[in-house]
XYZ file of N, CA, C and O in Angstrom:
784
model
N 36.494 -57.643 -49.142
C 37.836 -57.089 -48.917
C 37.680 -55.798 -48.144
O 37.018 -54.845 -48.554
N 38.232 -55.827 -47.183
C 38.253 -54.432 -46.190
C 39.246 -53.497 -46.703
O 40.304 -53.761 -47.274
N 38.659 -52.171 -46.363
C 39.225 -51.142 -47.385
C 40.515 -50.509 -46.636
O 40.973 -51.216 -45.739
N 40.980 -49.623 -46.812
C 42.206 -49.072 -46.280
C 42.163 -48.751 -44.825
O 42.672 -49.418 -43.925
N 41.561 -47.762 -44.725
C 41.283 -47.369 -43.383
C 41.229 -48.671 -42.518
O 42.062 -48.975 -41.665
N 40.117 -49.397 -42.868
C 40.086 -50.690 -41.426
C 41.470 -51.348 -41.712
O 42.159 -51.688 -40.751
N 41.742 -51.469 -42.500
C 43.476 -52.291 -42.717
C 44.381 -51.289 -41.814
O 44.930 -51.794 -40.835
N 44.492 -50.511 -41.958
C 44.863 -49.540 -40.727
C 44.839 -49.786 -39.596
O 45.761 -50.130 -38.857
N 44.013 -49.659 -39.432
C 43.494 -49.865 -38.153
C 43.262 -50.986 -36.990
O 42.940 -50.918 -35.804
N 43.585 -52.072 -37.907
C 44.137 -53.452 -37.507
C 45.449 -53.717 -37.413
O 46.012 -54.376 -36.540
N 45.880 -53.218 -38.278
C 47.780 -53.298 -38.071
C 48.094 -52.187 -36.927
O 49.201 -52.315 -36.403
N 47.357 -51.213 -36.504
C 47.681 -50.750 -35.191
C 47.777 -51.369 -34.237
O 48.724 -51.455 -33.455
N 46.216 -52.132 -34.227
C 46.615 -53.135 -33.231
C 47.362 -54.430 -33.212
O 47.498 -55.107 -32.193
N 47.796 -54.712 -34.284
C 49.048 -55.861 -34.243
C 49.776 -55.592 -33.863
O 50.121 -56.240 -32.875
N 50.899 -54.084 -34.413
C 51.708 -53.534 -34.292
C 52.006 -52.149 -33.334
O 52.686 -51.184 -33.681
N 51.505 -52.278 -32.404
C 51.630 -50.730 -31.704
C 52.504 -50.406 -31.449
O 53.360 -51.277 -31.294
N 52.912 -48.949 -31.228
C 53.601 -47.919 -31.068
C 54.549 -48.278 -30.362
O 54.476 -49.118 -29.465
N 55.626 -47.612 -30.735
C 56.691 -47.641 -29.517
C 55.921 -47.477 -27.709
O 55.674 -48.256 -26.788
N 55.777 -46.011 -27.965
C 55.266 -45.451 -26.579
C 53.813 -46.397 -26.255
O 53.496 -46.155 -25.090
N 53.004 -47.211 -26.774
C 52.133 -47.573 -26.305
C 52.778 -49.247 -25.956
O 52.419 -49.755 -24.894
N 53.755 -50.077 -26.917
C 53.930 -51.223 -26.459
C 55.334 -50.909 -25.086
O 55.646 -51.762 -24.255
N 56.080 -49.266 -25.201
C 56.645 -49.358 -23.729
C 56.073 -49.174 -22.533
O 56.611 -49.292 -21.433
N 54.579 -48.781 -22.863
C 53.737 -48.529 -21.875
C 52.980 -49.549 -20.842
O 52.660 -49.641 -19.657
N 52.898 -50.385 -22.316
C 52.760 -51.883 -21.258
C 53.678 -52.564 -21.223
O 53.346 -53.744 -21.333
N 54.783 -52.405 -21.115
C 56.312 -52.966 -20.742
C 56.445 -52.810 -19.426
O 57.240 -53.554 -18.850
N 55.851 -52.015 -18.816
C 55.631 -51.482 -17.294
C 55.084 -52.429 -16.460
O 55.265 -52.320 -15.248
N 54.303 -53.542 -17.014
C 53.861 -54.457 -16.438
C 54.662 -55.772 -16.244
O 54.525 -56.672 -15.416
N 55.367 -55.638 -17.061
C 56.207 -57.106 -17.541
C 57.799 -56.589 -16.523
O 58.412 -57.164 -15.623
N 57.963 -55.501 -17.095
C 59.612 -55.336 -16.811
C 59.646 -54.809 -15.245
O 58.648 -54.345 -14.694
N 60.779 -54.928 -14.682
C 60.563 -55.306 -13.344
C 61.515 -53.629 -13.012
O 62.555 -53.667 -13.669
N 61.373 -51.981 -12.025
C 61.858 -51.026 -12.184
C 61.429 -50.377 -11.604
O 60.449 -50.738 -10.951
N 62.081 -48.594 -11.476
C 61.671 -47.896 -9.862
C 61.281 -46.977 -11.471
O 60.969 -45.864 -11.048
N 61.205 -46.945 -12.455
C 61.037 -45.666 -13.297
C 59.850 -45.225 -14.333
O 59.378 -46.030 -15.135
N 59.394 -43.798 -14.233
C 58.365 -43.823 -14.513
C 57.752 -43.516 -15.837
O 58.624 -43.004 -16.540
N 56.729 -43.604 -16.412
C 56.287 -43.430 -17.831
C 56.520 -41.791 -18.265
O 56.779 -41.322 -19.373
N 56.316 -41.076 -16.890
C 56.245 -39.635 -17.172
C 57.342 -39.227 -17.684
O 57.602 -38.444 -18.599
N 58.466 -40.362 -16.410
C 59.762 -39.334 -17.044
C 60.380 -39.564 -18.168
O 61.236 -38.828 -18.660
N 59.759 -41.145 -18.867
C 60.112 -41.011 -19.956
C 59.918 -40.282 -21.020
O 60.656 -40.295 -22.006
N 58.636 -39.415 -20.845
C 57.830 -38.571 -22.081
C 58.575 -37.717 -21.572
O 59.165 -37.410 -22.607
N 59.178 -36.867 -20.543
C 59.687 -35.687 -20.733
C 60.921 -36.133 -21.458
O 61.127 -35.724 -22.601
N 61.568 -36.768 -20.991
C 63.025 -37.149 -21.634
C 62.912 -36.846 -22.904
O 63.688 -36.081 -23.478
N 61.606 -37.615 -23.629
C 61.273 -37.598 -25.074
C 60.703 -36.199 -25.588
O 60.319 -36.180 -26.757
N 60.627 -35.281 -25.002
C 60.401 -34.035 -25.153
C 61.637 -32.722 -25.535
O 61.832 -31.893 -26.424
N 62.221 -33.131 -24.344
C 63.392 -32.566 -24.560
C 63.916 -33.005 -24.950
O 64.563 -31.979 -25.156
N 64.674 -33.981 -25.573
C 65.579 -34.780 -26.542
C 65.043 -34.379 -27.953
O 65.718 -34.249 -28.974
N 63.434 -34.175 -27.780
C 63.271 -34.005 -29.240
C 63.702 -32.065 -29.507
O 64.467 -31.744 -30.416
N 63.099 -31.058 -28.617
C 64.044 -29.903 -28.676
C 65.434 -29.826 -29.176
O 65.937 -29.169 -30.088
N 65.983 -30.789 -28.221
C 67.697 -30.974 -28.907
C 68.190 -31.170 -30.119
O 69.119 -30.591 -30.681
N 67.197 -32.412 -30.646
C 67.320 -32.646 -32.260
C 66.947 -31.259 -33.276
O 67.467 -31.055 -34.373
N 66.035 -30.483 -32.688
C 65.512 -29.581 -33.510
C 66.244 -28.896 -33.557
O 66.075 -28.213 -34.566
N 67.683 -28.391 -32.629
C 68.744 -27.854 -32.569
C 69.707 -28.200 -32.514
O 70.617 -27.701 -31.852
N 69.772 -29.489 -33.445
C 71.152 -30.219 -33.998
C 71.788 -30.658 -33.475
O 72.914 -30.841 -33.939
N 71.417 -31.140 -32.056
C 72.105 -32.133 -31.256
C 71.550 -33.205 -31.557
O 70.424 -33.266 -32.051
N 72.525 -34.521 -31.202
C 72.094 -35.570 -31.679
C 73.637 -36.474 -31.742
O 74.650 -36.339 -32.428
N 73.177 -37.555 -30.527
C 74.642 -38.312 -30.792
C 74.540 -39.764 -29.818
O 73.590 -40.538 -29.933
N 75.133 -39.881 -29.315
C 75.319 -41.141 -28.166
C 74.082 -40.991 -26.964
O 73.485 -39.922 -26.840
N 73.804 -42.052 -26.192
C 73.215 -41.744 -24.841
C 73.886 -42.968 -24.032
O 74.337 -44.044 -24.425
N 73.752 -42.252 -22.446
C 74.596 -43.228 -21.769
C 73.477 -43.435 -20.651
O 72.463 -42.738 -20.609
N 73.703 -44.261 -19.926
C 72.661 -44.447 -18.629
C 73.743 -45.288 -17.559
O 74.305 -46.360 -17.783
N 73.816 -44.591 -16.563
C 74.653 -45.234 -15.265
C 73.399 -45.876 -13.615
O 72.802 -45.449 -12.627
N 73.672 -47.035 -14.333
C 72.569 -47.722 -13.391
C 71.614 -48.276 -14.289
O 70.777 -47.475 -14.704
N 71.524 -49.587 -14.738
C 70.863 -49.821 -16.085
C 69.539 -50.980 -15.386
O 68.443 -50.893 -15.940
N 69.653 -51.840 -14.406
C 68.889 -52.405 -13.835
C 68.390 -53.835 -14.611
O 69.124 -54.820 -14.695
N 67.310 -53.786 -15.041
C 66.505 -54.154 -16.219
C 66.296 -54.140 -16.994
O 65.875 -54.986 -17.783
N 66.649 -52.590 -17.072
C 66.399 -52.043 -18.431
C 65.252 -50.993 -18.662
O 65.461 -50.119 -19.503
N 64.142 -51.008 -18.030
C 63.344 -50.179 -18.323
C 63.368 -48.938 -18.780
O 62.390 -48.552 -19.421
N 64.271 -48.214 -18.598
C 64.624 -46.455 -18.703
C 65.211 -46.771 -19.534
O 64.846 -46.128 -20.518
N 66.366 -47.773 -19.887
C 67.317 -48.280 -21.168
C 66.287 -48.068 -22.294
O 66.126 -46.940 -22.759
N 65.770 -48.850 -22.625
C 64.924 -48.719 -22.811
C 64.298 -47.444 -24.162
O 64.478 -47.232 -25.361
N 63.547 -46.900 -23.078
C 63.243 -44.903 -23.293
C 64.895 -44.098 -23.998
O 65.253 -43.316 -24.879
N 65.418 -44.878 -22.981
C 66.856 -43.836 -23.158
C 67.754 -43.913 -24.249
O 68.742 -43.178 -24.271
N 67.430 -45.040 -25.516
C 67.763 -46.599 -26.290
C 67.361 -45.164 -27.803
O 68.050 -44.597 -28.651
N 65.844 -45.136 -27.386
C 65.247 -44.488 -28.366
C 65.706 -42.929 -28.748
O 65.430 -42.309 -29.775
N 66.587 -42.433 -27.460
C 66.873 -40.912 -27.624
C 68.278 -40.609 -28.710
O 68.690 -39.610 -29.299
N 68.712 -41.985 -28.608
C 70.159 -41.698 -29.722
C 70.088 -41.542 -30.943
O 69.291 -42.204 -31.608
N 70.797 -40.757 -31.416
C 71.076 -40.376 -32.718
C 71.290 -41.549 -33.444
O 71.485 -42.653 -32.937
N 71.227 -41.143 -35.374
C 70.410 -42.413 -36.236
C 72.675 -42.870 -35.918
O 73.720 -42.330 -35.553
N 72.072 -44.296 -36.454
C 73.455 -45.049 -36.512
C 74.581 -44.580 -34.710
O 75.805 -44.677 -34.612
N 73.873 -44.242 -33.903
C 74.566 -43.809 -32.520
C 74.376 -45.438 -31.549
O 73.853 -46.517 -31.825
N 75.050 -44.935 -30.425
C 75.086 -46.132 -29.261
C 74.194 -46.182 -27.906
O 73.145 -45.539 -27.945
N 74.432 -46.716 -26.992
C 73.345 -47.074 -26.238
C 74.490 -47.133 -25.015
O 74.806 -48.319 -25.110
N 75.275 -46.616 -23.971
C 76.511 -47.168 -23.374
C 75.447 -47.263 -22.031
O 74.644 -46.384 -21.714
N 75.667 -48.609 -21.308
C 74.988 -49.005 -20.252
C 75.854 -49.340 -19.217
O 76.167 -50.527 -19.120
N 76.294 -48.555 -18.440
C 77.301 -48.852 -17.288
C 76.454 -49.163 -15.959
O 75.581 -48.458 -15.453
N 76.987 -50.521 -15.489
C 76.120 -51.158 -14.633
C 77.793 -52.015 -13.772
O 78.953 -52.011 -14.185
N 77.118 -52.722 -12.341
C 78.040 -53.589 -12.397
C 77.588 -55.108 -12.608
O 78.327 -56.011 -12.216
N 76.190 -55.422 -13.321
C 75.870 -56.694 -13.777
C 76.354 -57.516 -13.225
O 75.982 -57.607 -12.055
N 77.174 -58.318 -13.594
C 77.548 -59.359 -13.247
C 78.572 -59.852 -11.860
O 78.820 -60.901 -11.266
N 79.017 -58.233 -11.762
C 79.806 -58.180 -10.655
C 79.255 -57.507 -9.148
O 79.858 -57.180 -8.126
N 77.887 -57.475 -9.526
C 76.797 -57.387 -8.617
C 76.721 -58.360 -7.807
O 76.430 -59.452 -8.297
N 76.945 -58.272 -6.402
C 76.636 -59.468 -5.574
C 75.119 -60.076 -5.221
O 74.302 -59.158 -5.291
N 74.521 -61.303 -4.874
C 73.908 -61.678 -4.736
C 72.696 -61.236 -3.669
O 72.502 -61.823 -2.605
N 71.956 -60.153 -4.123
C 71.149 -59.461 -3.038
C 69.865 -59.867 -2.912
O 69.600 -60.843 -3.614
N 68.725 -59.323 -2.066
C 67.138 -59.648 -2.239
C 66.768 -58.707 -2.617
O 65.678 -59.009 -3.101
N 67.057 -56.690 -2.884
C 67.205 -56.475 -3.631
C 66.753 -56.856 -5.294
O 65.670 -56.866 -5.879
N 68.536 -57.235 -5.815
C 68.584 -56.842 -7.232
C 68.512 -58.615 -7.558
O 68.087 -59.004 -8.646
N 68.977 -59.597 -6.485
C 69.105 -60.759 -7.536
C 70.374 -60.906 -7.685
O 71.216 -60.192 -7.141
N 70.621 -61.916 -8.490
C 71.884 -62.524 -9.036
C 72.241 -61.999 -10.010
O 71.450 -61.901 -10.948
N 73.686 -61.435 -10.118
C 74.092 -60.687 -11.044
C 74.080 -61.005 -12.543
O 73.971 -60.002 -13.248
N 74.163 -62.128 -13.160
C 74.486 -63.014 -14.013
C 73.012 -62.917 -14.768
O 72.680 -62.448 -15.856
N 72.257 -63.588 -13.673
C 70.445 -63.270 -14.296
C 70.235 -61.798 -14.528
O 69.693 -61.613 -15.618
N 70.450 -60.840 -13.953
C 70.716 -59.481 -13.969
C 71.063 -59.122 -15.346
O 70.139 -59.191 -16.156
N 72.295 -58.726 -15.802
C 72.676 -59.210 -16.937
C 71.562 -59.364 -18.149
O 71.057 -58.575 -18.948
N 71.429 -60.866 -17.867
C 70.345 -61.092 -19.033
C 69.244 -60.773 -19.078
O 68.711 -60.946 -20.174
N 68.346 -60.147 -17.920
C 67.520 -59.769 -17.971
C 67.156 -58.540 -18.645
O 66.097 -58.369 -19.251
N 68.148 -57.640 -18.500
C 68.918 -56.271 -19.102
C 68.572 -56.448 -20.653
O 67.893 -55.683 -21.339
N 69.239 -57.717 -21.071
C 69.818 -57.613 -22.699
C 68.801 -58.680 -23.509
O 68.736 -59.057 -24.678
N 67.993 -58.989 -22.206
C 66.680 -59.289 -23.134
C 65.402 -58.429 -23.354
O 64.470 -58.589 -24.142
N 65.650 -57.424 -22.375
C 64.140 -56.712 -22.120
C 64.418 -55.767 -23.470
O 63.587 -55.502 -24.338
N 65.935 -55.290 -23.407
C 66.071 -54.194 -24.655
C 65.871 -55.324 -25.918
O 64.947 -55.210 -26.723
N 66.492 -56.013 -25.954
C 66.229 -56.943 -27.147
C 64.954 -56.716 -27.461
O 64.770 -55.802 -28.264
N 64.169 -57.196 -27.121
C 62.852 -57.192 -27.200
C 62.213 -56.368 -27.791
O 61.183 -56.649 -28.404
N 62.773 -55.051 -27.704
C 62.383 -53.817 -28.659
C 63.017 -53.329 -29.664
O 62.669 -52.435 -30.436
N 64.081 -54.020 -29.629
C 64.921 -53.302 -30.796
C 65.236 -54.444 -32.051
O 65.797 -54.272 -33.133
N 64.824 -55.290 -31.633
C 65.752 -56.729 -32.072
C 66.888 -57.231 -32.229
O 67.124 -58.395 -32.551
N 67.926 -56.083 -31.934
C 69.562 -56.349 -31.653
C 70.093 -55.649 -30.545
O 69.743 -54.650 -29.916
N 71.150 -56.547 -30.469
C 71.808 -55.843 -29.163
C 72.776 -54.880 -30.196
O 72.653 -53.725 -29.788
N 73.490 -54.906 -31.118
C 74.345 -54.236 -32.194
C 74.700 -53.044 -31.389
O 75.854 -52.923 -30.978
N 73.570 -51.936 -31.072
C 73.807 -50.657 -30.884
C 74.461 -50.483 -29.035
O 75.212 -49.583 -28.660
N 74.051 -51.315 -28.386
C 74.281 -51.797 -27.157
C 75.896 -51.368 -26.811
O 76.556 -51.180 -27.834
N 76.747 -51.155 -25.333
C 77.727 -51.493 -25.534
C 77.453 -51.286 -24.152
O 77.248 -50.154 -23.713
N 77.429 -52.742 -23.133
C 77.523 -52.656 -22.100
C 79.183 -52.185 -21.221
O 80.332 -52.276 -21.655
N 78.847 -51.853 -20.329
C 80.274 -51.907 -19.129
C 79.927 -52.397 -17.817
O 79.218 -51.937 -16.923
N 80.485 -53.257 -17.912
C 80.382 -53.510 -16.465
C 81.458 -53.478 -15.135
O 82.312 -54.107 -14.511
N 80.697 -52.232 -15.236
C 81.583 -51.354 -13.890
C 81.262 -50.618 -12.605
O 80.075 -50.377 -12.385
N 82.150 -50.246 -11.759
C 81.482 -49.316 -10.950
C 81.536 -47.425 -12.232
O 82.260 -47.122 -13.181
N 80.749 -46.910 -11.747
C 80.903 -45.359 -12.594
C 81.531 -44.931 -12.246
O 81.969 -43.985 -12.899
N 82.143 -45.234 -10.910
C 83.603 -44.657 -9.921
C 85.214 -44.810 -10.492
O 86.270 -44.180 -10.422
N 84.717 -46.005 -11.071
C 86.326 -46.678 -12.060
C 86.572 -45.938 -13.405
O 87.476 -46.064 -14.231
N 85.290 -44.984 -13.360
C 85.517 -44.806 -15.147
C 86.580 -44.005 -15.545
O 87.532 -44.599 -15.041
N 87.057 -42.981 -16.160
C 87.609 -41.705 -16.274
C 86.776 -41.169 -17.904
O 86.679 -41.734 -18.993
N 86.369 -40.044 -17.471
C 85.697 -39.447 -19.085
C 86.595 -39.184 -19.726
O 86.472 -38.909 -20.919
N 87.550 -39.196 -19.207
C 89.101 -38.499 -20.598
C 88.722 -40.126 -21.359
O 88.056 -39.790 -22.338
N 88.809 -41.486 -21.377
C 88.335 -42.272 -21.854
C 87.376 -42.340 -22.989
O 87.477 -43.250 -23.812
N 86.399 -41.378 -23.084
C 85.378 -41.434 -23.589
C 85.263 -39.976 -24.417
O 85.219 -38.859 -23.900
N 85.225 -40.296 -25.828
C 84.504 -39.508 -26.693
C 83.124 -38.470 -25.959
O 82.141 -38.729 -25.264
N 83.759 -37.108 -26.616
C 82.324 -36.391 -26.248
C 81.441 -35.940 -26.988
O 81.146 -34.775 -27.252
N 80.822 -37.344 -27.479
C 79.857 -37.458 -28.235
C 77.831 -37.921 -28.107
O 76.929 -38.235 -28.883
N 78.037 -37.659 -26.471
C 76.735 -38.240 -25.724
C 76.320 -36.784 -25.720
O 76.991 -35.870 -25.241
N 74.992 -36.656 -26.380
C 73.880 -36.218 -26.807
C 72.739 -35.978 -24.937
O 72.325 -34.970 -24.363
N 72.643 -37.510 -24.604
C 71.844 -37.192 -23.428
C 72.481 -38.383 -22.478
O 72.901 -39.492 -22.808
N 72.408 -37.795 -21.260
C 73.374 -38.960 -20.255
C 72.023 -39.143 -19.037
O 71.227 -38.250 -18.748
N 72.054 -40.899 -18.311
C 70.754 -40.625 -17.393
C 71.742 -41.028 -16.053
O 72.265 -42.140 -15.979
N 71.927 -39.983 -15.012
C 72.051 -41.203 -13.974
C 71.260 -41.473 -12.919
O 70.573 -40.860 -12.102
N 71.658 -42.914 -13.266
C 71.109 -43.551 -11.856
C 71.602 -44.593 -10.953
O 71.033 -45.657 -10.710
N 72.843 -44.132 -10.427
C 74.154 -45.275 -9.880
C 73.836 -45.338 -8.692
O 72.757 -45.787 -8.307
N 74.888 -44.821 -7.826
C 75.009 -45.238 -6.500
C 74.114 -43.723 -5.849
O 73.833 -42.758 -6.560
N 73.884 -43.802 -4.803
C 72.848 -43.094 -4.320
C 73.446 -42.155 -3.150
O 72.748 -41.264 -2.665
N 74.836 -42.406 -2.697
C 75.424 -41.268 -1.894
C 75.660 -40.092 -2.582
O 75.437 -39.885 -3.775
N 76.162 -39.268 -1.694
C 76.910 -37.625 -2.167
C 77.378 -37.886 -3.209
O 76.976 -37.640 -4.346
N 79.104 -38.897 -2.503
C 80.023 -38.813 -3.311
C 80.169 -39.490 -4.778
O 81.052 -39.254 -5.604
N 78.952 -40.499 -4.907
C 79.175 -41.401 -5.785
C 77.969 -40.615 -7.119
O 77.928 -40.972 -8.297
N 76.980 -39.351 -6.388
C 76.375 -38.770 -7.278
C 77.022 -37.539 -7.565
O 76.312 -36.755 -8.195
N 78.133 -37.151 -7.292
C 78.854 -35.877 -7.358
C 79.559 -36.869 -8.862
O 79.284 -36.739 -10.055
N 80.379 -37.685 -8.284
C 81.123 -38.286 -9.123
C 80.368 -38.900 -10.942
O 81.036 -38.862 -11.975
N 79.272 -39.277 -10.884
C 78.485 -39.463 -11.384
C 77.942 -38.476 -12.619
O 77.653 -38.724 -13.790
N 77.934 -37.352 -11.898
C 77.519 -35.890 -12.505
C 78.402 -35.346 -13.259
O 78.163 -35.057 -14.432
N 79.727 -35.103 -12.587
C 80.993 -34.585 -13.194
C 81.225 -35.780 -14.354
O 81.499 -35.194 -15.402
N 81.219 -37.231 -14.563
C 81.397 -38.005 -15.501
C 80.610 -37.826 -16.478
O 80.919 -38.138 -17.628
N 79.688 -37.395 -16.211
C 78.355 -37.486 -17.220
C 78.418 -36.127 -17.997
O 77.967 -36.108 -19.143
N 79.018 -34.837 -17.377
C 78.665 -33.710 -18.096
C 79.774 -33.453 -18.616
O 79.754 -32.659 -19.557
N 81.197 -34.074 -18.155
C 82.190 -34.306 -19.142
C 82.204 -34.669 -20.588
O 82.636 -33.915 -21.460
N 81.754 -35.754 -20.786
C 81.173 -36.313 -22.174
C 79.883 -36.002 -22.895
O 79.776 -36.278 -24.090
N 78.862 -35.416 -22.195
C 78.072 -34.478 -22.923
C 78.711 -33.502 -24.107
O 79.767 -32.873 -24.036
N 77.989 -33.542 -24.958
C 78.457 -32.625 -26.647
C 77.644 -30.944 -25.765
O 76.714 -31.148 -24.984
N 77.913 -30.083 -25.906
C 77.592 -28.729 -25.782
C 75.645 -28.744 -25.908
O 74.841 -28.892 -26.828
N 75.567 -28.527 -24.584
C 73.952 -28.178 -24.845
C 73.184 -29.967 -24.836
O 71.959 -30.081 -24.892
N 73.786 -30.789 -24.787
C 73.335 -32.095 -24.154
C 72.346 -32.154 -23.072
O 71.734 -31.129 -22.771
N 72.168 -33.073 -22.565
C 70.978 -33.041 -21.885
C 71.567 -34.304 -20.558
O 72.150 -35.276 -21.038
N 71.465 -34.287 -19.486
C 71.985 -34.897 -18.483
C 70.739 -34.613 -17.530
O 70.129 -33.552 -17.396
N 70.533 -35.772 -16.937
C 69.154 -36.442 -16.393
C 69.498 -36.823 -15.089
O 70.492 -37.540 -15.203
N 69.052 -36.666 -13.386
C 69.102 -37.001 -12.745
C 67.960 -37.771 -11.887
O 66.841 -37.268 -11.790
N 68.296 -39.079 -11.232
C 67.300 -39.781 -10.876
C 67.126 -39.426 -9.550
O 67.962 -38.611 -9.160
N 66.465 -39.709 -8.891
C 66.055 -39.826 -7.137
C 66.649 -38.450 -6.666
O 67.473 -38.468 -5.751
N 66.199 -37.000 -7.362
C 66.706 -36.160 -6.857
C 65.217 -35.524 -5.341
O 65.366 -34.710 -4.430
N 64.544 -35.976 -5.550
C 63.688 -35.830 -4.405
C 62.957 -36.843 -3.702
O 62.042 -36.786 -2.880
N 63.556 -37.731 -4.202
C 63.176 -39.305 -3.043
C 63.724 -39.031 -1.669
O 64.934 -38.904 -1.483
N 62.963 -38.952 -0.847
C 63.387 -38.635 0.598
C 63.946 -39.760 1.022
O 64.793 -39.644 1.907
N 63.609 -41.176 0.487
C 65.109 -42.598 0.545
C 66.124 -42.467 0.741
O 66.740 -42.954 1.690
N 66.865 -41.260 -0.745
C 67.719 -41.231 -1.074
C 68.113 -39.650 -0.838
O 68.156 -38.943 -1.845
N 68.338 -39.192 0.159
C 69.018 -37.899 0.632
C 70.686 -37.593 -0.183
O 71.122 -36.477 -0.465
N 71.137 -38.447 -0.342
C 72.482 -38.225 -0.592
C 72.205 -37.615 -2.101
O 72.741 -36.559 -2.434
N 71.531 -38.181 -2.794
C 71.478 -38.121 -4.144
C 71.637 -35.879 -4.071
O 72.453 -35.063 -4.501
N 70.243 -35.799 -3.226
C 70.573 -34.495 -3.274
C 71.757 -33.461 -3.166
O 72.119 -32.554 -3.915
N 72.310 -34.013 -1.748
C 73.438 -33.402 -1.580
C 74.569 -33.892 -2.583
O 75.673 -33.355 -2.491
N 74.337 -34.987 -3.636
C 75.793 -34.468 -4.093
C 75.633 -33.602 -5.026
O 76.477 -32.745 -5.288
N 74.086 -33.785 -5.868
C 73.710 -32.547 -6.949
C 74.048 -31.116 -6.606
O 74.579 -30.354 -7.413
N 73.644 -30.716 -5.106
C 73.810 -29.362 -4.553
C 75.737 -29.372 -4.381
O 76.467 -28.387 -4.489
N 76.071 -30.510 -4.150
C 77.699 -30.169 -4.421
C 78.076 -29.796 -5.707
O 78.847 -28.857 -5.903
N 77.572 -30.490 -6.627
C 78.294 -30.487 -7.796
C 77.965 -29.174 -8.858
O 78.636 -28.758 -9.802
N 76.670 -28.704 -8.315
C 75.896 -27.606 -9.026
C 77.212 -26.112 -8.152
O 77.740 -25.153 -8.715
N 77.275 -26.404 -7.184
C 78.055 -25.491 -6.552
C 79.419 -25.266 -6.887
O 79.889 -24.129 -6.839
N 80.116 -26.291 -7.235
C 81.733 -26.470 -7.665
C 81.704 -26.288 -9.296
O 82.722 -26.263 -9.988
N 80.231 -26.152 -9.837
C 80.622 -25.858 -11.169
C 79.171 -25.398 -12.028
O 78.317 -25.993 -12.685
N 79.406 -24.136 -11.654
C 78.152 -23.333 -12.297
C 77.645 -23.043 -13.312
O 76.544 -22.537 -13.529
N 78.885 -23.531 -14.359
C 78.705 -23.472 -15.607
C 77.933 -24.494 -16.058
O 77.662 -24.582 -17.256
């Protein structure tokens, strides 16, 4: 009979870690996002908790899921997961794929880690259609990653820090991808029209 320790030490490897089985999720799940930025996310989110924040997380631009994901794990106990995408109403690109497969690809990859969709509450929308007066301001940490112009990351920003709880945490993607120029300029708009 093997003693404690090696029993240990075998159920590690049956069972690994969050951060080590999302680590090789990187291989499987199909995404532009990276392991790093998930550990910072998980850094500062954990600061936040230590200072009594703690509530919803939202992500605009959900893909696959991969960052869902990371971003899944930052919500508060009994909180939500809000994934605004346009899934299904995604047209047929080479790109992203078929919207429909899209979709499920999304709500299986999170499945996969959580074992329910329960906490989940997709939208499938543009982030342009939304209005935050709509929405409780109860999001803890918001990620975006939508549309990639000025206007649609200005718009994006202002939605996201609307519904942020005080001292929240709001995440921007492709702010120095030279791809995606716009992304910058709408941050430098939006940082400018509202300094607070």
């Amino acid at each position: 009979i093997r003693g404690v320790p090696e029993a240990k030490a075998i159920l590690s490897q049956v069972q690994p870690s969050f951060l080590q089985s999302y680590l090789a999720s990187f291989h499987r799940i199909y995404g532009w996002f990276s392991f790093d930025a998930a550990l910072m996310f998980m850094a500062y989110n954990q600061l936040n908790r230590e200072a009594g924040i703690s509530g919803d997380v939202l992500e605009i631009g959900v893909y696959h899921g991969l960052s869902s994901i990371a971003i899944a794990a930052l919500r508060g106990e009994s909180r939500q997961l809000y994934a605004i995408d346009l899934f299904e109403e995604l047209q047929t690109s080479e790109a992203y794929g078929a919207g429909a497969s899209y979709r499920e690809r999304f709500e299986e990859n999170v499945k996969s880690f959580y074992g329910t969709l329960d906490f989940v509450v997709p939208i499938a929308s543009a982030s342009s259609q939304l209005k935050s007066a709509d929405f409780a301001q109860t999001f803890s940490f918001c990620h975006v990653d939508g549309g990639h112009s000025p206007g649609e990351t200005y718009q994006d920003l202002k939605f996201a820090s609307d519904i942020l709880l005080p001292g929240g945490l709001l995440a921007l993607d492709d702010y120095f991808n030279p791809q995606h120029p716009g992304v910058c300029e709408g941050a430098i708009q939006f940082f400018r029209e509202n300094p607070e």
